[in-house]
Short mmCIF file of C-alpha atoms in Angstrom, two decimals:
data_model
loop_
_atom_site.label_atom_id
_atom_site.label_comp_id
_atom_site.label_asym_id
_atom_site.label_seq_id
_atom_site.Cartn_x
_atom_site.Cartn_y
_atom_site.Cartn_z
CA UNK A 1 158.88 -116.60 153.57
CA UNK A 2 160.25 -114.82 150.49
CA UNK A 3 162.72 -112.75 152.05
CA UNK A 4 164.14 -114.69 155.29
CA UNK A 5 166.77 -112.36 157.57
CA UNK A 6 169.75 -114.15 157.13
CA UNK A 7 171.34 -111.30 158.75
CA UNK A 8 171.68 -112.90 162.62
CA UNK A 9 173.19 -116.16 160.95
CA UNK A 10 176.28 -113.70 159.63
CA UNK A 11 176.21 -111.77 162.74
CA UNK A 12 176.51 -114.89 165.12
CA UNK A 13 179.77 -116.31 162.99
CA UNK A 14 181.20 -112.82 163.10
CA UNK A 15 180.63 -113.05 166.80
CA UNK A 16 181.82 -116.24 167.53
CA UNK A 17 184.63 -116.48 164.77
CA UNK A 18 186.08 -113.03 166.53
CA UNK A 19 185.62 -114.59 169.92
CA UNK A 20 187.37 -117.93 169.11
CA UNK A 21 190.39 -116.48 167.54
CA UNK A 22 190.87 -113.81 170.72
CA UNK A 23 190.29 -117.01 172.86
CA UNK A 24 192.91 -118.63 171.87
CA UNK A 25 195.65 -116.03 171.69
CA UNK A 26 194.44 -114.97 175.04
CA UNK A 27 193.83 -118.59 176.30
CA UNK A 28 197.12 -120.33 174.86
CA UNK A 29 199.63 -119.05 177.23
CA UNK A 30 197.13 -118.46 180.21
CA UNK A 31 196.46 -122.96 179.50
CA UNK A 32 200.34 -122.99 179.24
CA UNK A 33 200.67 -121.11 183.03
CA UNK A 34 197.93 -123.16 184.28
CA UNK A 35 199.32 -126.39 183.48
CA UNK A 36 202.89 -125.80 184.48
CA UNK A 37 202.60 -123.16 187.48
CA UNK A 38 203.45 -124.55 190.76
CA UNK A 39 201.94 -121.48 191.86
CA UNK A 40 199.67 -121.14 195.33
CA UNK A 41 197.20 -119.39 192.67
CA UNK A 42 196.59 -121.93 190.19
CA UNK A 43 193.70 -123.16 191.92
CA UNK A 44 191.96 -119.96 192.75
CA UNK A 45 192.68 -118.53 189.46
CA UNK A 46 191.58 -121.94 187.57
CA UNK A 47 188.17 -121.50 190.05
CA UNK A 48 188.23 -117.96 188.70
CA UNK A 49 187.88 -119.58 184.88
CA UNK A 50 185.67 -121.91 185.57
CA UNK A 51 182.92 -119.93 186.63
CA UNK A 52 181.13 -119.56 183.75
CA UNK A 53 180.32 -122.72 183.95
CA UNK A 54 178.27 -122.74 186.63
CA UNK A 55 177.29 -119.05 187.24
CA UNK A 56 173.51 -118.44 185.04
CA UNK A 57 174.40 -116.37 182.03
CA UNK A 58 172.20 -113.23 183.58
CA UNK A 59 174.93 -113.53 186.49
CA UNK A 60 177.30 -112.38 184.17
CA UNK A 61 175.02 -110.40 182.27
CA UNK A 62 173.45 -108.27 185.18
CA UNK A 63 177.47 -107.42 186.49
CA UNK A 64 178.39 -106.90 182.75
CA UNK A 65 175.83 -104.65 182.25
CA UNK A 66 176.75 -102.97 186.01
CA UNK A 67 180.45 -102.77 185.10
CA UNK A 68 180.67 -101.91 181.11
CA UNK A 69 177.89 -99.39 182.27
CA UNK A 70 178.99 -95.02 182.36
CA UNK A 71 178.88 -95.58 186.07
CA UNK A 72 181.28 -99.00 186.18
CA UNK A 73 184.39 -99.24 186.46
CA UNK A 74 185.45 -100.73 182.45
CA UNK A 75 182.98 -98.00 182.01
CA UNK A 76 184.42 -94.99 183.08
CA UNK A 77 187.52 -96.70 181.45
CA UNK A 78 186.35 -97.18 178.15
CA UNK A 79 184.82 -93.67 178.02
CA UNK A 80 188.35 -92.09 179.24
CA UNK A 81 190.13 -94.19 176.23
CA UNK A 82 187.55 -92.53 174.09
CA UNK A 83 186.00 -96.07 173.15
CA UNK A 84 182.52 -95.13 174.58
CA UNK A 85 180.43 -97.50 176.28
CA UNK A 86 180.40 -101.19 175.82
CA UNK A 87 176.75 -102.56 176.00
CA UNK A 88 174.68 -102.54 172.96
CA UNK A 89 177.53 -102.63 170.63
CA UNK A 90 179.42 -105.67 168.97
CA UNK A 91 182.71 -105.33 170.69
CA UNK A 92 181.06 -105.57 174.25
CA UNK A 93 179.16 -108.64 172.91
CA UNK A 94 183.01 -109.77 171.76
CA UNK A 95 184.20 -109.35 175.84
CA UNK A 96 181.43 -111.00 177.45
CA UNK A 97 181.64 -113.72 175.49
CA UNK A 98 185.52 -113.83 175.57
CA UNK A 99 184.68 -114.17 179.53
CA UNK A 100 181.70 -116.79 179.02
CA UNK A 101 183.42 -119.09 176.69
CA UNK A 102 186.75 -118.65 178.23
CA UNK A 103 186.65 -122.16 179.83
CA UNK A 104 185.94 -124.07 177.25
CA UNK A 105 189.03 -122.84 175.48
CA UNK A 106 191.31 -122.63 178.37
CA UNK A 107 190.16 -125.93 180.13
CA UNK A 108 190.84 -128.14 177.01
CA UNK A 109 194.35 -126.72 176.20
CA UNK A 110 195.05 -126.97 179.83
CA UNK A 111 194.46 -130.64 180.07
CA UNK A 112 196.10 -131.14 176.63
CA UNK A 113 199.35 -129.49 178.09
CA UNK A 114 199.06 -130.96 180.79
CA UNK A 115 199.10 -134.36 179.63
CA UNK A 116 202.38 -133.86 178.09
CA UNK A 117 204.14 -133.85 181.11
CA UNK A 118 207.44 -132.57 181.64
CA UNK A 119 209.65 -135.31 179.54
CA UNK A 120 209.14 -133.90 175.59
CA UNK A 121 209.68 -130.01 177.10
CA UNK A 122 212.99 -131.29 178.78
CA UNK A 123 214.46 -133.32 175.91
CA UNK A 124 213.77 -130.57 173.58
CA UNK A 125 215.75 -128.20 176.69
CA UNK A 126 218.81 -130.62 176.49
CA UNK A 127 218.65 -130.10 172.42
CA UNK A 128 219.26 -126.34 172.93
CA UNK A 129 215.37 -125.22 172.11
CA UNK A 130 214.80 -122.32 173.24
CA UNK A 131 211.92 -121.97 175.55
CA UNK A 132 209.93 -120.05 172.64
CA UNK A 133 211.22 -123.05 170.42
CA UNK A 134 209.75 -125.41 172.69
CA UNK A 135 206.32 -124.23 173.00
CA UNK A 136 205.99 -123.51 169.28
CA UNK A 137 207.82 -127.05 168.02
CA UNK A 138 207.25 -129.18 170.65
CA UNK A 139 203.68 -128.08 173.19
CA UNK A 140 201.84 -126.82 170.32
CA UNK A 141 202.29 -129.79 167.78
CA UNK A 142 201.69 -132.29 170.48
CA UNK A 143 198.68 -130.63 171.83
CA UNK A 144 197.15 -130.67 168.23
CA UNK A 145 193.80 -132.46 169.72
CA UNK A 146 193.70 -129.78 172.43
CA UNK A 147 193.46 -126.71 170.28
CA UNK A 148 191.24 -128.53 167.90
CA UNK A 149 188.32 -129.41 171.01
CA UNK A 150 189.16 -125.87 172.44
CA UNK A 151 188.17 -123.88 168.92
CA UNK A 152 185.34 -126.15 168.84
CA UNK A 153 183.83 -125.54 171.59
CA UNK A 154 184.76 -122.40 171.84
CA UNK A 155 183.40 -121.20 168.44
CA UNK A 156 180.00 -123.74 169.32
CA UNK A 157 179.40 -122.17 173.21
CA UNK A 158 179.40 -118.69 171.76
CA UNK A 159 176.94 -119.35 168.69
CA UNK A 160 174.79 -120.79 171.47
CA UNK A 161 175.30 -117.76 173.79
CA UNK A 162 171.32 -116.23 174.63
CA UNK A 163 170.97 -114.60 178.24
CA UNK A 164 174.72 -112.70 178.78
CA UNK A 165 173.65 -111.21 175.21
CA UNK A 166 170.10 -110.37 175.77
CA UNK A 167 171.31 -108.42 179.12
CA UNK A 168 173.79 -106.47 177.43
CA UNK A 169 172.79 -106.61 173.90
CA UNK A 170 169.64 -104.18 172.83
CA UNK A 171 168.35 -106.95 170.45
CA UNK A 172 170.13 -103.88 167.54
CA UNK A 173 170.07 -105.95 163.68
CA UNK A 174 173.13 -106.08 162.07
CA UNK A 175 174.78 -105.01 165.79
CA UNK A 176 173.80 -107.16 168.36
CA UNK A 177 170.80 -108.98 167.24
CA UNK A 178 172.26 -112.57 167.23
CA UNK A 179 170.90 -116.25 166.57
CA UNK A 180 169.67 -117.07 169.27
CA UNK A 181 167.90 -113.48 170.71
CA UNK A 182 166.42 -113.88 167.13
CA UNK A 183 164.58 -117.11 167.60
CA UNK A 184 163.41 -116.28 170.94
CA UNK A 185 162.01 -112.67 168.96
CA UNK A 186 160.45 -114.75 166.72
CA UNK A 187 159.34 -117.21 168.99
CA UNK A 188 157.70 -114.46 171.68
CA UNK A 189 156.12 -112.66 168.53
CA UNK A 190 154.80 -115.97 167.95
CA UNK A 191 156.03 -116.04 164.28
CA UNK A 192 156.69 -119.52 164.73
CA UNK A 193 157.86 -120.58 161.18
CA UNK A 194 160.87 -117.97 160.90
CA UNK A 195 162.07 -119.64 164.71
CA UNK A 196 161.63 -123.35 163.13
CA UNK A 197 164.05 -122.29 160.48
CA UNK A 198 167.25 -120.98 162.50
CA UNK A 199 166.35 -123.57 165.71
CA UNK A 200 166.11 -126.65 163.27
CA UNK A 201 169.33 -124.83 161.78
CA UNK A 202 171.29 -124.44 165.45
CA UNK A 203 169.88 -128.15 166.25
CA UNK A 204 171.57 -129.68 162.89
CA UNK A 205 174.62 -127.78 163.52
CA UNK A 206 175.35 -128.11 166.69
CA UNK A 207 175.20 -131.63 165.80
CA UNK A 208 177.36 -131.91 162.84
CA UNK A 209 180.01 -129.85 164.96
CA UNK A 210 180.25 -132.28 167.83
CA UNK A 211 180.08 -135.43 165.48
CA UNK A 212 183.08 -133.58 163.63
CA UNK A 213 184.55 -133.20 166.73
CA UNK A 214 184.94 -136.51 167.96
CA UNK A 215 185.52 -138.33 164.43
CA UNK A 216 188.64 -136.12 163.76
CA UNK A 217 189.98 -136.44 167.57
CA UNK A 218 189.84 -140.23 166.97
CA UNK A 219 191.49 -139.68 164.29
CA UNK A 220 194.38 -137.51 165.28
CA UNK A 221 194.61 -140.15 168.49
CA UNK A 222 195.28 -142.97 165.71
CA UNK A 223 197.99 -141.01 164.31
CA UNK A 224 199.70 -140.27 167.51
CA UNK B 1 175.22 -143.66 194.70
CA UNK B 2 173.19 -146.27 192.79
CA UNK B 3 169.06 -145.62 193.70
CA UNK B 4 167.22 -147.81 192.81
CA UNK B 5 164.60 -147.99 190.70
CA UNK B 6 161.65 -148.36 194.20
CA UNK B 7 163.46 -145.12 195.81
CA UNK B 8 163.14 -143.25 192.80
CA UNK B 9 159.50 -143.76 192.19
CA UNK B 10 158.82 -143.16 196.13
CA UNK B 11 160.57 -140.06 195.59
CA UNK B 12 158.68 -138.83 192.70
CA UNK B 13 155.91 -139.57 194.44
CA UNK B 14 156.31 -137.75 197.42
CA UNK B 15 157.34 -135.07 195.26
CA UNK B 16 154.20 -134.88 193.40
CA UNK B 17 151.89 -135.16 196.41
CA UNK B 18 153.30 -132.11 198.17
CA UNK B 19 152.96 -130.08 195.22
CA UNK B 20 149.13 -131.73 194.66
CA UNK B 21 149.02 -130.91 198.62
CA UNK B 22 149.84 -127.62 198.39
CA UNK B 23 147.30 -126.57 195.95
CA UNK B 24 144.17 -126.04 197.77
CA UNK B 25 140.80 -125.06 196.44
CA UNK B 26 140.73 -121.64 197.02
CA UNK B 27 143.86 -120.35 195.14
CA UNK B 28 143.77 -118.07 191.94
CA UNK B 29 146.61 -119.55 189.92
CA UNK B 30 147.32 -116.26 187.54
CA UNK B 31 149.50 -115.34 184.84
CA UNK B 32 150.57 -111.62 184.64
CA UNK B 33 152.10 -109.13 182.60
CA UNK B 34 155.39 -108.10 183.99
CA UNK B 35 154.79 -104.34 184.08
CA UNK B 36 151.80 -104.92 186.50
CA UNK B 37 154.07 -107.23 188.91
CA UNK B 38 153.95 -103.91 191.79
CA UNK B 39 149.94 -103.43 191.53
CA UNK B 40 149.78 -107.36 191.58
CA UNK B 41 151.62 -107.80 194.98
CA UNK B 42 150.06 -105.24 196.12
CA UNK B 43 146.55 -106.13 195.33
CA UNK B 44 147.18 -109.77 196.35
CA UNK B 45 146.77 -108.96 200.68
CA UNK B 46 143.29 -106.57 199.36
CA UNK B 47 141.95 -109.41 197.56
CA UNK B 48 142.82 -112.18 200.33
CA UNK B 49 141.25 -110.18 202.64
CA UNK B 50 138.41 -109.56 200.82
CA UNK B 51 137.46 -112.86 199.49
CA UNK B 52 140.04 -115.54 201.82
CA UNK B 53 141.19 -116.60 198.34
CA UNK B 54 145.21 -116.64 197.68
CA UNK B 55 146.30 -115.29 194.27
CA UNK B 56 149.52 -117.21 193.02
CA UNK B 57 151.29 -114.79 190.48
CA UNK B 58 153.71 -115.99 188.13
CA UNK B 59 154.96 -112.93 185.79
CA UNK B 60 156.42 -112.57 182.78
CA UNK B 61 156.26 -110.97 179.04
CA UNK B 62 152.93 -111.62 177.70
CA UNK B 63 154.00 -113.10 174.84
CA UNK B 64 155.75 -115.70 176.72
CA UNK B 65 152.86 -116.77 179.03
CA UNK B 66 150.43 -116.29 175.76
CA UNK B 67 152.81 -119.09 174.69
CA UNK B 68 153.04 -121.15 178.01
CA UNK B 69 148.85 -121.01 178.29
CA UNK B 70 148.69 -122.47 174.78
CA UNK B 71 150.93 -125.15 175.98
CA UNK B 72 149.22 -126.10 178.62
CA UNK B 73 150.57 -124.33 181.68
CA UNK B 74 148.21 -124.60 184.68
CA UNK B 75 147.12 -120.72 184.68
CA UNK B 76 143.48 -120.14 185.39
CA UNK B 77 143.37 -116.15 184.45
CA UNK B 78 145.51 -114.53 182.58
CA UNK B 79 146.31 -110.34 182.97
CA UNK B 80 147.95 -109.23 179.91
CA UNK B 81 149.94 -106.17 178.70
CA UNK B 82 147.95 -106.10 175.24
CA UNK B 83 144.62 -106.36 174.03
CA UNK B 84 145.64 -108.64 171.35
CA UNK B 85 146.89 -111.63 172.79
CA UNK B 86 143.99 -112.57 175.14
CA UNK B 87 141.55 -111.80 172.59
CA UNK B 88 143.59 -114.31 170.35
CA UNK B 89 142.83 -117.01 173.48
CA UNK B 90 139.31 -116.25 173.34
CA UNK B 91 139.58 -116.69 169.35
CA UNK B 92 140.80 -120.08 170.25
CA UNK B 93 138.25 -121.51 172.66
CA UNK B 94 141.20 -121.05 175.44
CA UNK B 95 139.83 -118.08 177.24
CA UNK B 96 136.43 -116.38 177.44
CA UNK B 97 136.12 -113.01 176.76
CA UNK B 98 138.40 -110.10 177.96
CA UNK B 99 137.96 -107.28 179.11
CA UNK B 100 140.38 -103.74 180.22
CA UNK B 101 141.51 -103.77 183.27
CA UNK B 102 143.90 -101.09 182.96
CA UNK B 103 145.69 -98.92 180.64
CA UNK B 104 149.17 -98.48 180.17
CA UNK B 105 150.65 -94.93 180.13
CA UNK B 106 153.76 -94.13 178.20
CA UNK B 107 156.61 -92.20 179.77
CA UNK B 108 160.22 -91.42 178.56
CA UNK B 109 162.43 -91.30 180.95
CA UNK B 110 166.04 -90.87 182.24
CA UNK B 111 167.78 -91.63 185.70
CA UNK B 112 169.81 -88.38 185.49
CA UNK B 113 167.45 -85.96 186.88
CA UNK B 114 168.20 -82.97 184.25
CA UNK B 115 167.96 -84.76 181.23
CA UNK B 116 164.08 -85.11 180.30
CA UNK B 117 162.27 -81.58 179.75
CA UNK B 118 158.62 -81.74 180.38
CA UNK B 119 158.31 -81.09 176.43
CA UNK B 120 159.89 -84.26 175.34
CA UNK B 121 162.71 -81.94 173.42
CA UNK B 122 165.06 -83.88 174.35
CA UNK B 123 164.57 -86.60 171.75
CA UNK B 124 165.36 -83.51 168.94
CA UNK B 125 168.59 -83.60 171.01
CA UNK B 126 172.18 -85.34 170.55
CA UNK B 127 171.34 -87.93 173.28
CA UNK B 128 173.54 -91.02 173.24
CA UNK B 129 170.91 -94.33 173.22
CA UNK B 130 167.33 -94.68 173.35
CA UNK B 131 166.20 -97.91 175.06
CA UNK B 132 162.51 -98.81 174.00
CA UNK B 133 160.62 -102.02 174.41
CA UNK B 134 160.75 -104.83 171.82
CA UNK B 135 158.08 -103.22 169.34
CA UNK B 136 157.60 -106.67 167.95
CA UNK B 137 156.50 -107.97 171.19
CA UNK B 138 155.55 -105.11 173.60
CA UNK B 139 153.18 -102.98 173.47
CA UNK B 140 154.93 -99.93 175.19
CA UNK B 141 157.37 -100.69 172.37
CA UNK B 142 155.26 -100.47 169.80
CA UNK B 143 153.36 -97.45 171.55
CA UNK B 144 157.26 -95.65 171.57
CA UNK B 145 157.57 -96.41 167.67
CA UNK B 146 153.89 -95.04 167.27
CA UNK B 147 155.09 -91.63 168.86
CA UNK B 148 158.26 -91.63 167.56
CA UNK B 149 156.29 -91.77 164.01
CA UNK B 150 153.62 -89.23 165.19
CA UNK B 151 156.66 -86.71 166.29
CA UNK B 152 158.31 -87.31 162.86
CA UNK B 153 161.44 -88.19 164.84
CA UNK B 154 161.84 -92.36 164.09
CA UNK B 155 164.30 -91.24 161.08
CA UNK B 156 166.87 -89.40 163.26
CA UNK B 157 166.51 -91.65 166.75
CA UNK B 158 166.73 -94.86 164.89
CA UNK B 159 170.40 -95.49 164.79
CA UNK B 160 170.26 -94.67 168.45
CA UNK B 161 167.83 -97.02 169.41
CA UNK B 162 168.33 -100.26 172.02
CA UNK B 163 165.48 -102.70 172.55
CA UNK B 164 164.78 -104.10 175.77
CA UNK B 165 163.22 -107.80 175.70
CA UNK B 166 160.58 -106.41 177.99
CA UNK B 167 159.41 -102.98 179.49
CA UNK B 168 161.28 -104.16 182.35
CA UNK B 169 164.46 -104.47 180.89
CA UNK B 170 164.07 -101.43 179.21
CA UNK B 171 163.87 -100.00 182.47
CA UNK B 172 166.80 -101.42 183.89
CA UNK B 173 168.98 -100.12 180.57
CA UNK B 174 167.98 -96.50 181.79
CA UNK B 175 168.34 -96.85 185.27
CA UNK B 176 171.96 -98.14 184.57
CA UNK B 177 172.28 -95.80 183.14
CA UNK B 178 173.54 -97.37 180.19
CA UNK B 179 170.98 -95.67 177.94
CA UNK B 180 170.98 -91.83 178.75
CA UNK B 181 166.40 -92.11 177.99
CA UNK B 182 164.21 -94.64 177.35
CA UNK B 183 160.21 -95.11 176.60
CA UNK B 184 159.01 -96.54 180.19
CA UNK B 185 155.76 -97.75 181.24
CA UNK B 186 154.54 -94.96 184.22
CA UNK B 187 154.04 -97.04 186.19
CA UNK B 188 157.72 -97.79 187.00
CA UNK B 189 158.37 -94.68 187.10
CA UNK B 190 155.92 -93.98 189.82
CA UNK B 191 157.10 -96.88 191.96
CA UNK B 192 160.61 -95.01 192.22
CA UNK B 193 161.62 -93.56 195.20
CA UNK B 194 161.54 -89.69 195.06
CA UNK B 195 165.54 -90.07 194.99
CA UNK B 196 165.79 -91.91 192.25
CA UNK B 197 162.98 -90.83 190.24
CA UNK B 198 165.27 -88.21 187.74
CA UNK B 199 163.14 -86.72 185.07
CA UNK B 200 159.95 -88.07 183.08
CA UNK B 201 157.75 -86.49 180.54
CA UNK B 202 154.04 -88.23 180.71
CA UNK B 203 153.49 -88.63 176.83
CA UNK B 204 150.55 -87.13 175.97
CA UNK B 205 147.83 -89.78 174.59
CA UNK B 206 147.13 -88.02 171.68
CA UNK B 207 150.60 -89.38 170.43
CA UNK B 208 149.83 -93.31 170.24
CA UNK B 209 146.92 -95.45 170.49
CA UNK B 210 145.49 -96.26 174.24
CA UNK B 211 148.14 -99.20 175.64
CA UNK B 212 144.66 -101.60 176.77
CA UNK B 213 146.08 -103.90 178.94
CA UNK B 214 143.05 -107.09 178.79
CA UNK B 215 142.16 -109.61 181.75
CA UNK B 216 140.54 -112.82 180.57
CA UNK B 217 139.20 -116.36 182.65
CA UNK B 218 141.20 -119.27 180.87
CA UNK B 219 139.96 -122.49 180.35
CA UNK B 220 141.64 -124.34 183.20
CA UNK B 221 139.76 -121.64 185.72
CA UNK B 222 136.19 -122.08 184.55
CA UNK B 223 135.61 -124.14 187.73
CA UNK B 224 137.14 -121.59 190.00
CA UNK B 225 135.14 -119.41 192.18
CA UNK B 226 137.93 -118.53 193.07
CA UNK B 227 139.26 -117.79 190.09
CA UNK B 228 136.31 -115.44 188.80
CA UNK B 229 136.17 -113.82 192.42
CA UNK B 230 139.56 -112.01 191.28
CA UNK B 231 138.42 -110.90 187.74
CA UNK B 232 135.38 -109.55 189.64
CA UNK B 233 137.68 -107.84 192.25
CA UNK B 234 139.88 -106.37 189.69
CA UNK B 235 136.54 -104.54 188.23
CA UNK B 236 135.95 -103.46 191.89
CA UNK B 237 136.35 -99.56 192.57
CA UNK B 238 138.81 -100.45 195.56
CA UNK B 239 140.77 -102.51 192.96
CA UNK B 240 140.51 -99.32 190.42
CA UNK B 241 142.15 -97.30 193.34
CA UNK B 242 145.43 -99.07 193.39
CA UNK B 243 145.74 -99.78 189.46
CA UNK B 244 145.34 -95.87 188.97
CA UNK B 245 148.05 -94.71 192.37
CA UNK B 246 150.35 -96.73 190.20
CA UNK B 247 149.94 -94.36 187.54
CA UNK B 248 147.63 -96.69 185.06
CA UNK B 249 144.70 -95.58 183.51
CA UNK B 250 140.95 -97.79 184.34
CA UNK B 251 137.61 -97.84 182.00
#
């Protein structure tokens, strides 16, 4: 037990830290069009976001692996933009798990806009705030609880991310070879000590984050 | 939708008695290594035929059923892709003693049908990715770092290397494509159709250590007839037939 491999643990906040903040620049203004489209595809495209909910992770694994692949379409892409391929390297664990966290960013910032309603975007209109000015000063302060259970989540659902990676990942240390793939290593190589360590870790954590969670959203509700 | 609490146990009930039903005296509950899941189904009409007895196949990575039978699950023989993990049953008073029922033969291959020599050159080449089993936890993997070792190459191929969780999904990383070769069991690549086979090079055996792939009766089939008819019809010549067309190795 002298030297443990702390090297997954780094890997997986890399991962998920990188995911969360593309989430949300990404996910912001697609929330924002969700919740204030009158658009005939809002529903469709909110079905479209939603899917990872419901779809197994090897779903989106199998057509990731299909798609990012030298005969895909992102994969012929990718290798005409000189990127290479996509599967077994970081930055294709970063897009699949942009896609499989996506609602739990999107869905919580939607609802938070949402709840708004129209009345604090229109006074600030009749003040002379610019649309831009609106968002920034008026959406985004309001929707504080929003963006805090949308990084939450966000960050948690990707640290607990196991079958989209193993599809697409190549269990590669340092690379791809996240949390999760490494308990289930060590768990199938039946070196059950090492697993006990990281899955009493992820159990703890996961805890402490959704505890977090809800004592500072009851707080920021008592504020508001 | 309240139910209450009487519906819920009649339900369980019922649930429960067709699945103790459905389980009838003369069925070989059996735990297999994933790289033998073609040779299974196809040995499963032989042996029914043979015997009257079903065999009820659940597959998956060795180490994960090695961990399911020491957990309890309801298996009552186990065919694994090692030697080691149903001798460390037997170790344990879970299994009785194991024998070879095939061996694993070690082929790299690629889906494009111009890219493996019958030399093995190509791994002295500037490939892209090699996908190879988890060595940790498959033997083919292990059996791919062994000649790796043996061919002085694991230095210069590291860096390219992608582990599949299994043999199978090393496979299916090759036949995406998405690695350009990969160490495959033979077996798979026999199963191919002639399309789709591309190019293999059969690793000589002189290059790793003999991939034994042990059978063993587990505790919860020491009762079975049933269950011992199939370890005896695996042993069978007829048996020995099939394992070998799918390019296997027998003792």
């Amino acid at each position: 037990m002298a030297q443990f491999d702390w090297q997954p643990v780094w890997l997986t906040l890399q991962l998920a830290g990188t995911t969360t903040l593309l989430l949300l620049l990404v996910g912001t203004p697609f929330a924002w069009w969700l919740a204030r489209t009158r658009s005939f595809w809002k529903q469709p495209v909110g079905a479209v976001v939603a899917l990872p909910l419901v779809l197994p992770p090897t779903v989106l694994g199998f057509y990731l692996l299909l798609l990012l692949g030298p005969k895909g379409v992102v994969g012929e892409m990718t290798q005409a933009l000189g990127l290479g391929l996509l599967p077994f390297t970081f930055w294709g664990l970063v897009v699949a798990s942009v896609l499989y966290s996506m609602p739990f960013v999107v869905q919580p910032l939607q609802n938070a806009f949402e709840a708004l309603g129209d009345r604090p975007i229109e006074v600030a209109a009749t003040l002379r705030a610019s649309p831009l000015d609106r968002f920034f000063t008026v959406a985004v302060p309001l929707a504080r609880p929003g963006f805090l259970t949308a990084t939450v989540l966000g960050f948690a659902h990707t640290v607990g991310e196991f079958g989209v990676v193993l599809m697409i990942g190549g269990n590669i240390p340092g690379e791809t070879k996240v949390l999760s793939v490494a308990i289930y290593d060590y768990v199938e190589s039946l070196e059950y000590d090492q697993a006990h360590i990281l899955a009493a870790g992820m159990v703890g954590f996961s805890f402490l984050v959704l505890l977090t969670l809800h004592f500072t959203n009851r707080r920021l509700e008592v504020r508001q | 939708m309240k139910h209450s609490f009487k519906q819920v146990a009649v339900a369980i009930g019922l649930v429960l008695g067709l699945v103790a039903g459905g389980a009838q005296a003369d069925e070989v509950k059996a735990a297999v290594a994933a790289n033998f899941t073609d040779v299974t189904k196809k040995l499963t009409p032989i042996f029914k035929e043979k015997t009257g007895h079903d065999l009820v196949a659940s597959f998956g990575s060795s180490g994960k059923l090695t961990s399911q039978i020491e957990n309890g699950a309801p298996f009552e023989v186990f065919l694994s892709a090692d030697a080691a993990r149903p001798k460390r049953l037997a170790e344990s008073g879970m299994a009785s003693t194991p024998f070879t029922y095939a061996v694993g033969k070690l082929a790299l291959w690629s889906a494009d049908p111009a890219k493996v020599d019958g030399e093995g050159e190509v791994l002295k080449s500037e490939f892209s990715k090699l996908a190879i089993a988890n060595p940790k936890t498959a033997p083919y993997g292990a059996a791919a770092m062994e000649v790796l070792a043996n061919l002085k190459l694991a230095d210069s191929v590291t860096p390219r290397l992608v582990q599949g969780d299994s043999i199978a999904q090393t496979f299916q990383f090759v036949s995406t494509g998405n690695a350009e070769i990969g160490f495959v069991a033979l077996s798979q690549v026999k199963a191919l159709a002639p399309e789709e086979a591309g190019s293999v090079w059969v690793v000589p055996q002189e290059l790793y250590a003999p991939i034994k792939q042990d059978a063993t009766l587990l505790k919860k089939g020491e009762e079975s007839a049933a269950a011992k008819a199939f370890l005896e019809f695996l042993q069978s010549p007829e048996a020995k037939a099939v394992i070998e067309q799918y390019g296997y190795g027998t003792e």
